[in-house]
């Protein structure tokens, strides 16, 4: 018989599990084939069910195997020293191409002129309005600078609904003007004509301190009819359409510039402004003689340059380190092929990067026993704040991690899964910190000053438990020996920085 070599109790199990009547004699040839196929499947199930439970040694061995497989698979997210040095070299080339007249148009790191040439010294005085547009929220602020580093600030956050982020430019600026008018009524400012600093945190080709043409949208914005338009003019037009408030736009700046300026009043050697938040960018102080695109009065020796390094890699310079996950993030974004450096670093993408790794490892049975959840498989469900929460757990404890996994419908995760999830988060956040560090070190080395403070802002830097330490460690390895540097958390660069730039502009008028 077919199963003559099998033990009797095994045959009995097969027969009972198969659902077919015992004995083969009565079967017709057509159903015999089905029976054979069915029996084979049952055979596999029974062999599996008869398997002895694994010994603890075997379990440990299989966990170790999975762990080492996970580490090996994550290796592509780890930047080697050689790769970091190569990235620095390429970034420096792009920075110089951005500054050069003949190469600016084809450079991916544009190095825009900001027209900020004087840094504040803390003695600035006056009352200023500030607008801060750059993420999903928009803020209006009233700031009173009292000299002697003293300031008083009131602000209100307004949401920018998705339909406005993706609507027309007119809708966006009408919304901004409306929030501004409401704020002025609430703070009894409607009858005043105040100077205003506008922090607009998107790439602008600036032609003056109050003139900037939008080059492209980033961070999920895509309003129509704005590219190549002067955003200050768009704001003025929206205010004129309302005709109920008056103001004087005296400064237009990027958040990285606001960050540098806000730190400069406390640290006079502040020469770099860095944002590691929803988006990523940096600015630095450059010798005017190197800023070939600047055609104004060159009597002042320095100018702050807005690098817009989020676009680094858009010409292919980062292909040596981009992974399958980076490509997937990019192909599903609304600005595919753009802001490739930013997509490897910033808060808008970090959580999703982690999710993509988790999905891949779940599907290949390296995580969660191969069983995911609807949430895990849905785009955008793994927030960047989860990375900070998971990495904030004391090593060996999983409170934050379990909370996140529960929220994602993954409460069946084992402790070992938690260890592995944390490892994946660490690879992604470490890579971001190392990329940012490579960029900062490139700027510090380029400037050649012996002591530099870097003003920093942004949610990733603020809330990730180790981002600062990782940066200090990496930058120390990468700066020219003899150069000292400090990372200083900015106190509200986009708000206070805007008021300070506005104050310096008014003083110089
Ligand atoms: C923008 C920059 C901005 C950065 C941080 C990027 O997407 O292009 O202008 O400074 O985000 O907000």
Coordinates of C-alpha atoms in Angstrom, one line a residue, residues 12-509:
X12 CA -4.7 6.8 11.3
X13 CA -4.0 10.5 11.9
X14 CA -3.8 11.2 8.2
X15 CA -7.0 9.4 7.6
X16 CA -8.9 11.1 10.4
X17 CA -7.5 14.6 9.4
X18 CA -8.1 14.0 5.7
X19 CA -11.8 13.7 6.1
X20 CA -11.8 10.8 3.6
X21 CA -13.4 7.5 4.5
X22 CA -10.8 4.9 5.8
X23 CA -9.3 2.5 3.2
X24 CA -8.6 3.3 -0.4
X25 CA -10.5 0.3 -2.0
X26 CA -13.7 2.1 -2.8
X27 CA -12.2 5.3 -4.5
X28 CA -12.8 6.0 -8.2
X29 CA -9.6 6.9 -10.2
X30 CA -10.5 10.7 -10.5
X31 CA -11.1 11.2 -6.8
X32 CA -8.0 9.1 -6.1
X33 CA -5.8 11.9 -7.5
X34 CA -7.6 14.5 -5.3
X35 CA -7.1 12.1 -2.4
X36 CA -3.4 11.9 -3.0
X37 CA -3.0 15.7 -3.2
X38 CA -5.1 16.2 -0.1
X39 CA -3.2 13.5 1.8
X40 CA 0.1 15.1 0.9
X41 CA -1.1 18.4 2.5
X42 CA -2.3 16.6 5.5
X43 CA 1.0 14.7 5.7
X44 CA 2.8 18.0 5.9
X45 CA 0.5 19.3 8.6
X46 CA 0.9 16.1 10.7
X47 CA 4.6 16.0 10.4
X48 CA 4.6 19.6 11.6
X49 CA 2.3 18.8 14.5
X50 CA 4.3 15.8 15.6
X51 CA 7.5 17.9 15.7
X52 CA 9.0 17.9 19.2
X53 CA 8.9 21.3 20.9
X54 CA 12.1 23.2 20.4
X55 CA 14.7 23.1 23.1
X56 CA 15.7 26.5 24.6
X57 CA 19.1 26.0 22.9
X58 CA 17.3 25.6 19.5
X59 CA 15.1 28.7 20.2
X60 CA 18.2 30.8 21.1
X61 CA 19.9 29.6 18.0
X62 CA 17.0 30.5 15.8
X63 CA 16.7 33.9 17.5
X64 CA 20.4 34.6 16.9
X65 CA 20.1 33.5 13.3
X66 CA 17.2 35.9 12.8
X67 CA 19.0 38.7 14.6
X68 CA 22.1 38.3 12.5
X69 CA 20.0 38.2 9.4
X70 CA 18.3 41.4 10.4
X71 CA 21.7 43.0 11.1
X72 CA 23.0 41.9 7.8
X73 CA 19.9 43.2 6.0
X74 CA 20.2 46.5 7.8
X75 CA 23.8 46.9 6.7
X76 CA 22.7 49.0 3.7
X77 CA 21.4 51.6 6.1
X78 CA 24.8 52.0 7.8
X79 CA 27.1 54.5 6.3
X80 CA 30.8 53.5 6.3
X81 CA 33.5 56.0 7.1
X82 CA 34.5 55.9 3.4
X83 CA 31.0 56.7 2.3
X84 CA 30.7 59.6 4.7
X85 CA 33.9 61.1 3.4
X86 CA 32.8 60.7 -0.2
X87 CA 29.5 62.4 0.6
X88 CA 31.4 65.3 2.2
X89 CA 33.5 65.6 -0.9
X90 CA 30.5 65.6 -3.2
X91 CA 28.6 68.1 -1.1
X92 CA 31.5 70.5 -1.2
X93 CA 31.6 70.2 -4.9
X94 CA 27.9 71.0 -5.1
X95 CA 28.1 73.9 -2.7
X96 CA 30.8 75.5 -4.8
X97 CA 28.7 74.8 -8.0
X98 CA 25.7 76.4 -6.3
X99 CA 27.8 79.5 -5.5
X100 CA 29.3 79.8 -9.0
X101 CA 27.6 81.9 -11.6
X102 CA 28.3 79.5 -14.5
X103 CA 27.3 76.4 -12.5
X104 CA 24.5 77.6 -10.3
X105 CA 21.7 76.6 -12.7
X106 CA 22.7 73.0 -12.9
X107 CA 23.8 72.6 -9.2
X108 CA 21.5 70.7 -7.0
X109 CA 22.6 72.5 -3.8
X110 CA 21.7 76.0 -4.9
X111 CA 23.3 78.1 -2.2
X112 CA 20.9 81.0 -2.5
X113 CA 21.9 84.5 -1.4
X114 CA 19.8 85.7 1.6
X115 CA 20.9 89.3 1.7
X116 CA 21.5 88.9 5.4
X117 CA 24.9 90.4 6.0
X118 CA 24.7 91.8 9.5
X119 CA 24.0 89.6 12.5
X120 CA 22.2 91.1 15.5
X121 CA 24.1 91.8 18.7
X122 CA 21.2 91.7 21.2
X123 CA 20.7 95.4 21.5
X124 CA 17.9 95.5 18.9
X125 CA 14.7 97.1 20.0
X126 CA 11.1 97.4 18.7
X127 CA 7.8 95.7 18.1
X128 CA 7.6 93.3 15.2
X129 CA 5.1 91.0 13.6
X130 CA 6.4 87.7 12.3
X131 CA 4.9 85.0 10.1
X132 CA 6.3 81.5 10.1
X133 CA 5.2 79.2 7.2
X134 CA 7.1 76.0 6.7
X135 CA 5.3 73.0 7.9
X136 CA 1.8 71.7 8.5
X137 CA 1.2 74.6 10.9
X138 CA 1.6 78.2 10.4
X139 CA 2.3 80.8 13.1
X140 CA 1.7 84.4 13.6
X141 CA 3.8 86.2 16.3
X142 CA 4.1 89.5 17.9
X143 CA 7.6 90.1 19.3
X144 CA 8.9 93.0 21.3
X145 CA 12.6 93.2 21.5
X146 CA 13.8 95.2 24.5
X147 CA 17.5 95.3 23.9
X148 CA 19.9 93.7 26.4
X149 CA 18.8 90.3 25.0
X150 CA 15.3 90.9 26.5
X151 CA 12.2 90.0 24.5
X152 CA 8.5 89.4 24.9
X153 CA 6.6 87.2 22.5
X154 CA 3.0 86.1 21.9
X155 CA 2.1 83.7 19.2
X156 CA -0.7 81.6 17.8
X157 CA -0.6 78.5 15.7
X158 CA -3.0 78.0 12.8
X159 CA -3.5 74.8 11.0
X160 CA -3.0 74.6 7.2
X161 CA -5.6 72.1 6.0
X162 CA -4.4 69.6 3.4
X163 CA -6.7 71.1 0.8
X164 CA -5.0 74.5 1.2
X165 CA -1.5 72.8 1.0
X166 CA -2.5 71.4 -2.3
X167 CA -4.8 74.2 -3.5
X168 CA -4.0 77.4 -5.3
X169 CA -1.5 80.0 -4.3
X170 CA -4.2 82.5 -3.9
X171 CA -6.1 80.3 -1.5
X172 CA -2.9 79.8 0.6
X173 CA -2.1 83.5 0.8
X174 CA -5.7 84.4 1.5
X175 CA -5.6 82.0 4.4
X176 CA -2.4 83.4 5.7
X177 CA -3.8 87.0 5.5
X178 CA -7.0 85.9 7.2
X179 CA -5.1 84.3 10.1
X180 CA -2.9 87.4 10.4
X181 CA -5.9 89.8 10.4
X182 CA -7.6 87.7 13.1
X183 CA -4.4 87.7 15.2
X184 CA -4.1 91.4 14.9
X185 CA -7.7 91.9 16.0
X186 CA -7.2 89.5 19.0
X187 CA -4.0 91.4 20.1
X188 CA -5.5 94.8 19.4
X189 CA -3.0 95.6 16.7
X190 CA -5.3 96.4 13.8
X191 CA -4.8 100.1 13.9
X192 CA -1.0 99.8 13.9
X193 CA 1.3 99.6 10.9
X194 CA 4.0 97.2 12.1
X195 CA 7.2 96.0 10.5
X196 CA 6.9 92.3 9.6
X197 CA 9.5 89.5 9.2
X198 CA 8.3 86.6 7.0
X199 CA 9.9 83.2 7.6
X200 CA 9.1 81.3 4.5
X201 CA 10.8 77.9 4.7
X202 CA 10.9 76.7 1.1
X203 CA 13.6 77.2 -1.6
X204 CA 13.5 80.8 -2.7
X205 CA 15.7 82.5 -5.3
X206 CA 16.1 85.8 -3.4
X207 CA 16.7 89.0 -5.2
X208 CA 16.6 91.2 -2.1
X209 CA 15.8 91.1 1.5
X210 CA 12.1 91.5 0.7
X211 CA 11.9 89.7 -2.7
X212 CA 12.0 86.0 -3.2
X213 CA 10.8 83.8 -6.0
X214 CA 9.6 80.3 -5.2
X215 CA 11.8 77.7 -6.9
X216 CA 9.9 74.6 -5.8
X217 CA 7.6 73.4 -3.1
X218 CA 8.8 70.8 -0.5
X219 CA 7.4 69.0 2.6
X220 CA 4.0 68.1 1.1
X221 CA 3.0 71.5 -0.2
X222 CA 2.0 71.8 -3.8
X223 CA 0.0 75.0 -4.3
X224 CA -0.5 76.0 -7.9
X225 CA 0.5 79.3 -9.5
X226 CA 3.4 80.0 -7.1
X227 CA 6.5 78.8 -8.8
X228 CA 8.7 81.7 -10.0
X229 CA 6.4 84.1 -8.2
X230 CA 7.6 86.6 -5.5
X231 CA 6.0 85.3 -2.3
X232 CA 6.2 88.7 -0.6
X233 CA 4.2 90.2 -3.5
X234 CA 1.7 87.3 -3.1
X235 CA 1.3 88.1 0.6
X236 CA 0.9 91.8 -0.1
X237 CA -1.7 91.1 -2.8
X238 CA -3.7 88.9 -0.3
X239 CA -3.6 91.7 2.3
X240 CA -4.7 94.2 -0.2
X241 CA -7.6 92.0 -1.2
X242 CA -8.8 92.1 2.4
X243 CA -8.1 95.8 2.9
X244 CA -8.5 95.6 6.7
X245 CA -4.9 95.5 8.0
X246 CA -1.7 97.3 7.2
X247 CA 1.9 96.2 7.5
X248 CA 5.3 96.7 6.2
X249 CA 7.2 93.5 5.1
X250 CA 10.8 94.4 5.9
X251 CA 12.4 90.9 5.8
X252 CA 11.9 87.6 4.1
X253 CA 14.0 84.7 5.4
X254 CA 14.4 80.9 5.6
X255 CA 14.0 79.1 9.0
X256 CA 17.6 78.0 8.9
X257 CA 18.6 81.7 8.6
X258 CA 16.3 82.6 11.5
X259 CA 17.9 79.9 13.6
X260 CA 21.4 81.1 12.9
X261 CA 20.4 84.7 13.6
X262 CA 18.5 83.8 16.8
X263 CA 21.6 82.0 18.2
X264 CA 24.0 84.7 17.1
X265 CA 22.9 87.0 19.8
X266 CA 24.0 84.6 22.4
X267 CA 26.9 83.0 20.6
X268 CA 28.8 85.5 18.6
X269 CA 30.7 82.8 16.7
X270 CA 27.4 81.3 15.4
X271 CA 28.1 80.7 11.7
X272 CA 25.8 77.8 10.8
X273 CA 22.0 77.4 11.1
X274 CA 20.7 73.9 10.8
X275 CA 17.2 72.5 10.6
X276 CA 16.5 68.8 11.3
X277 CA 12.7 68.8 11.4
X278 CA 9.9 68.1 9.0
X279 CA 12.4 69.2 6.4
X280 CA 16.1 69.6 6.4
X281 CA 18.4 72.5 5.5
X282 CA 21.4 74.5 6.5
X283 CA 22.8 78.0 6.0
X284 CA 26.2 79.4 6.8
X285 CA 28.3 82.5 6.6
X286 CA 30.2 82.8 3.3
X287 CA 32.7 85.4 2.1
X288 CA 31.0 87.7 -0.3
X289 CA 33.8 87.4 -2.8
X290 CA 32.8 83.7 -3.2
X291 CA 29.1 84.5 -3.8
X292 CA 29.3 85.1 -7.5
X293 CA 25.6 85.5 -8.0
X294 CA 25.5 88.5 -5.6
X295 CA 25.7 91.6 -7.7
X296 CA 24.9 94.2 -5.0
X297 CA 27.3 96.3 -2.8
X298 CA 30.2 94.1 -1.9
X299 CA 31.6 96.4 0.8
X300 CA 30.3 94.1 3.5
X301 CA 32.6 91.1 3.7
X302 CA 30.1 88.3 4.5
X303 CA 26.6 87.0 3.6
X304 CA 24.5 84.2 5.0
X305 CA 24.0 81.6 2.3
X306 CA 20.9 79.4 2.3
X307 CA 22.3 76.1 0.9
X308 CA 18.9 74.3 0.5
X309 CA 20.9 71.1 0.9
X310 CA 17.6 69.1 1.0
X311 CA 18.0 68.9 -2.7
X312 CA 21.5 67.4 -2.5
X313 CA 21.5 64.1 -4.4
X314 CA 18.9 65.2 -7.0
X315 CA 21.8 65.1 -9.6
X316 CA 22.7 61.5 -8.5
X317 CA 25.4 62.3 -5.9
X318 CA 23.7 60.1 -3.2
X319 CA 23.2 57.0 -5.3
X320 CA 26.2 55.4 -3.5
X321 CA 24.1 55.3 -0.3
X322 CA 20.5 55.3 -1.3
X323 CA 18.6 52.1 -0.6
X324 CA 15.5 50.3 -1.9
X325 CA 13.6 52.1 1.0
X326 CA 14.7 55.5 -0.1
X327 CA 13.6 54.8 -3.6
X328 CA 10.2 53.7 -2.5
X329 CA 9.7 56.8 -0.3
X330 CA 10.7 58.9 -3.2
X331 CA 8.5 57.2 -5.8
X332 CA 5.4 57.6 -3.6
X333 CA 6.1 61.3 -2.7
X334 CA 4.4 64.2 -4.4
X335 CA 7.8 65.5 -5.5
X336 CA 9.5 62.4 -6.9
X337 CA 13.2 62.8 -7.8
X338 CA 13.4 65.9 -5.7
X339 CA 14.8 66.6 -2.2
X340 CA 16.5 63.2 -2.0
X341 CA 18.9 64.2 0.8
X342 CA 16.0 65.6 2.8
X343 CA 14.1 62.3 2.3
X344 CA 16.9 60.4 4.0
X345 CA 17.0 62.7 7.0
X346 CA 13.9 64.6 7.9
X347 CA 10.9 64.0 10.1
X348 CA 8.5 64.0 7.2
X349 CA 10.0 60.7 6.0
X350 CA 11.9 59.0 8.9
X351 CA 8.9 57.1 10.3
X352 CA 7.9 55.9 6.9
X353 CA 11.4 54.7 6.2
X354 CA 11.3 52.6 9.3
X355 CA 7.8 51.2 8.4
X356 CA 9.1 50.1 5.0
X357 CA 11.9 48.2 6.6
X358 CA 9.5 46.6 9.1
X359 CA 7.2 45.5 6.3
X360 CA 10.0 43.9 4.4
X361 CA 11.3 42.0 7.4
X362 CA 7.8 40.9 8.4
X363 CA 7.1 39.6 4.9
X364 CA 10.4 37.7 5.0
X365 CA 9.5 36.2 8.3
X366 CA 12.2 38.0 10.3
X367 CA 9.8 39.9 12.5
X368 CA 6.5 39.3 14.3
X369 CA 6.4 35.6 13.3
X370 CA 5.7 36.8 9.8
X371 CA 2.4 38.2 10.8
X372 CA 1.9 41.9 10.2
X373 CA -1.2 44.1 10.7
X374 CA -3.4 46.3 8.5
X375 CA -1.9 49.4 10.0
X376 CA 1.6 48.2 9.5
X377 CA 0.9 47.6 5.8
X378 CA -0.6 51.1 5.4
X379 CA 1.5 54.0 4.3
X380 CA 2.1 56.9 6.7
X381 CA 1.0 55.0 9.9
X382 CA 4.4 54.9 11.5
X383 CA 5.0 58.4 12.7
X384 CA 8.5 59.8 13.1
X385 CA 7.8 60.5 16.8
X386 CA 7.5 56.7 17.2
X387 CA 11.2 56.4 16.4
X388 CA 12.0 58.8 19.3
X389 CA 9.6 57.0 21.6
X390 CA 11.1 53.5 20.8
X391 CA 14.6 54.7 21.2
X392 CA 13.8 56.5 24.5
X393 CA 13.2 53.1 26.2
X394 CA 15.9 52.2 28.7
X395 CA 17.8 49.4 27.0
X396 CA 16.3 46.0 27.8
X397 CA 12.9 47.6 28.5
X398 CA 10.1 47.9 25.9
X399 CA 7.4 50.2 27.3
X400 CA 7.6 52.8 24.5
X401 CA 8.1 50.1 21.9
X402 CA 5.2 48.0 23.0
X403 CA 2.9 51.1 23.1
X404 CA 3.8 51.8 19.5
X405 CA 3.4 48.2 18.4
X406 CA 0.1 47.9 20.2
X407 CA -1.1 51.0 18.4
X408 CA -0.2 49.4 15.1
X409 CA -2.0 46.2 15.9
X410 CA 1.2 44.3 16.6
X411 CA 0.6 43.3 20.2
X412 CA 1.7 39.7 19.3
X413 CA 5.3 41.0 19.1
X414 CA 7.8 39.2 21.2
X415 CA 10.5 40.8 23.3
X416 CA 13.0 39.9 20.7
X417 CA 10.8 41.6 18.0
X418 CA 11.0 44.8 20.2
X419 CA 14.8 44.5 20.3
X420 CA 14.9 44.2 16.5
X421 CA 12.4 47.0 15.9
X422 CA 14.6 49.3 18.1
X423 CA 17.6 48.2 16.1
X424 CA 15.9 49.2 12.8
X425 CA 14.9 52.6 14.3
X426 CA 18.5 53.1 15.4
X427 CA 19.9 52.3 11.9
X428 CA 17.5 54.8 10.3
X429 CA 18.0 57.7 12.8
X430 CA 21.7 57.1 13.0
X431 CA 22.0 57.3 9.3
X432 CA 20.1 60.6 9.3
X433 CA 22.3 62.0 12.1
X434 CA 25.4 61.0 10.2
X435 CA 24.3 62.6 7.0
X436 CA 23.5 65.8 8.8
X437 CA 26.8 65.7 10.6
X438 CA 28.7 65.1 7.3
X439 CA 26.9 68.3 6.0
X440 CA 27.7 70.4 9.0
X441 CA 31.3 69.3 9.1
X442 CA 31.6 70.2 5.4
X443 CA 30.3 73.7 6.1
X444 CA 32.6 74.1 9.2
X445 CA 35.6 73.0 7.3
X446 CA 34.7 75.2 4.3
X447 CA 34.5 78.3 6.4
X448 CA 37.9 77.5 8.1
X449 CA 37.1 79.4 11.3
X450 CA 38.7 78.0 14.4
X451 CA 35.6 78.1 16.6
X452 CA 32.0 77.8 15.3
X453 CA 28.6 77.5 17.0
X454 CA 26.0 75.7 15.0
X455 CA 22.4 76.9 15.8
X456 CA 20.0 74.0 15.5
X457 CA 16.3 73.6 15.4
X458 CA 13.7 71.1 14.2
X459 CA 11.6 68.3 15.8
X460 CA 14.0 65.5 14.9
X461 CA 16.9 67.2 16.7
X462 CA 14.7 68.4 19.6
X463 CA 12.9 65.2 20.3
X464 CA 15.1 62.3 19.3
X465 CA 16.9 61.1 22.4
X466 CA 20.4 60.7 20.8
X467 CA 20.4 62.9 17.7
X468 CA 22.5 65.6 19.4
X469 CA 25.0 63.1 20.9
X470 CA 25.3 61.2 17.6
X471 CA 26.0 64.5 15.8
X472 CA 28.6 65.7 18.3
X473 CA 30.4 62.4 18.0
X474 CA 30.4 62.3 14.2
X475 CA 31.2 65.9 13.6
X476 CA 34.1 65.7 16.0
X477 CA 35.5 62.9 13.8
X478 CA 35.0 64.9 10.6
X479 CA 36.1 68.5 11.3
X480 CA 39.6 69.6 10.5
X481 CA 41.7 69.0 13.6
X482 CA 42.0 72.1 15.7
X483 CA 38.5 73.4 14.9
X484 CA 36.2 73.7 17.9
X485 CA 32.4 73.5 17.4
X486 CA 29.3 73.6 19.5
X487 CA 25.7 72.7 18.8
X488 CA 23.2 75.2 20.3
X489 CA 19.5 74.6 20.4
X490 CA 17.8 77.6 19.0
X491 CA 15.2 79.4 20.9
X492 CA 12.5 79.7 18.3
X493 CA 14.6 80.7 15.3
X494 CA 11.7 81.1 12.9
X495 CA 9.9 83.5 15.2
X496 CA 12.5 85.4 17.1
X497 CA 15.0 85.1 14.2
X498 CA 12.4 86.8 11.9
X499 CA 12.0 89.7 14.3
X500 CA 15.7 90.1 14.7
X501 CA 16.3 90.1 10.9
X502 CA 13.5 92.6 10.6
X503 CA 15.0 94.7 13.4
X504 CA 18.4 94.8 11.8
X505 CA 16.8 95.7 8.5
X506 CA 14.9 98.6 10.1
X507 CA 18.1 99.8 11.8
X508 CA 20.0 99.8 8.5
X509 CA 17.2 101.6 6.5

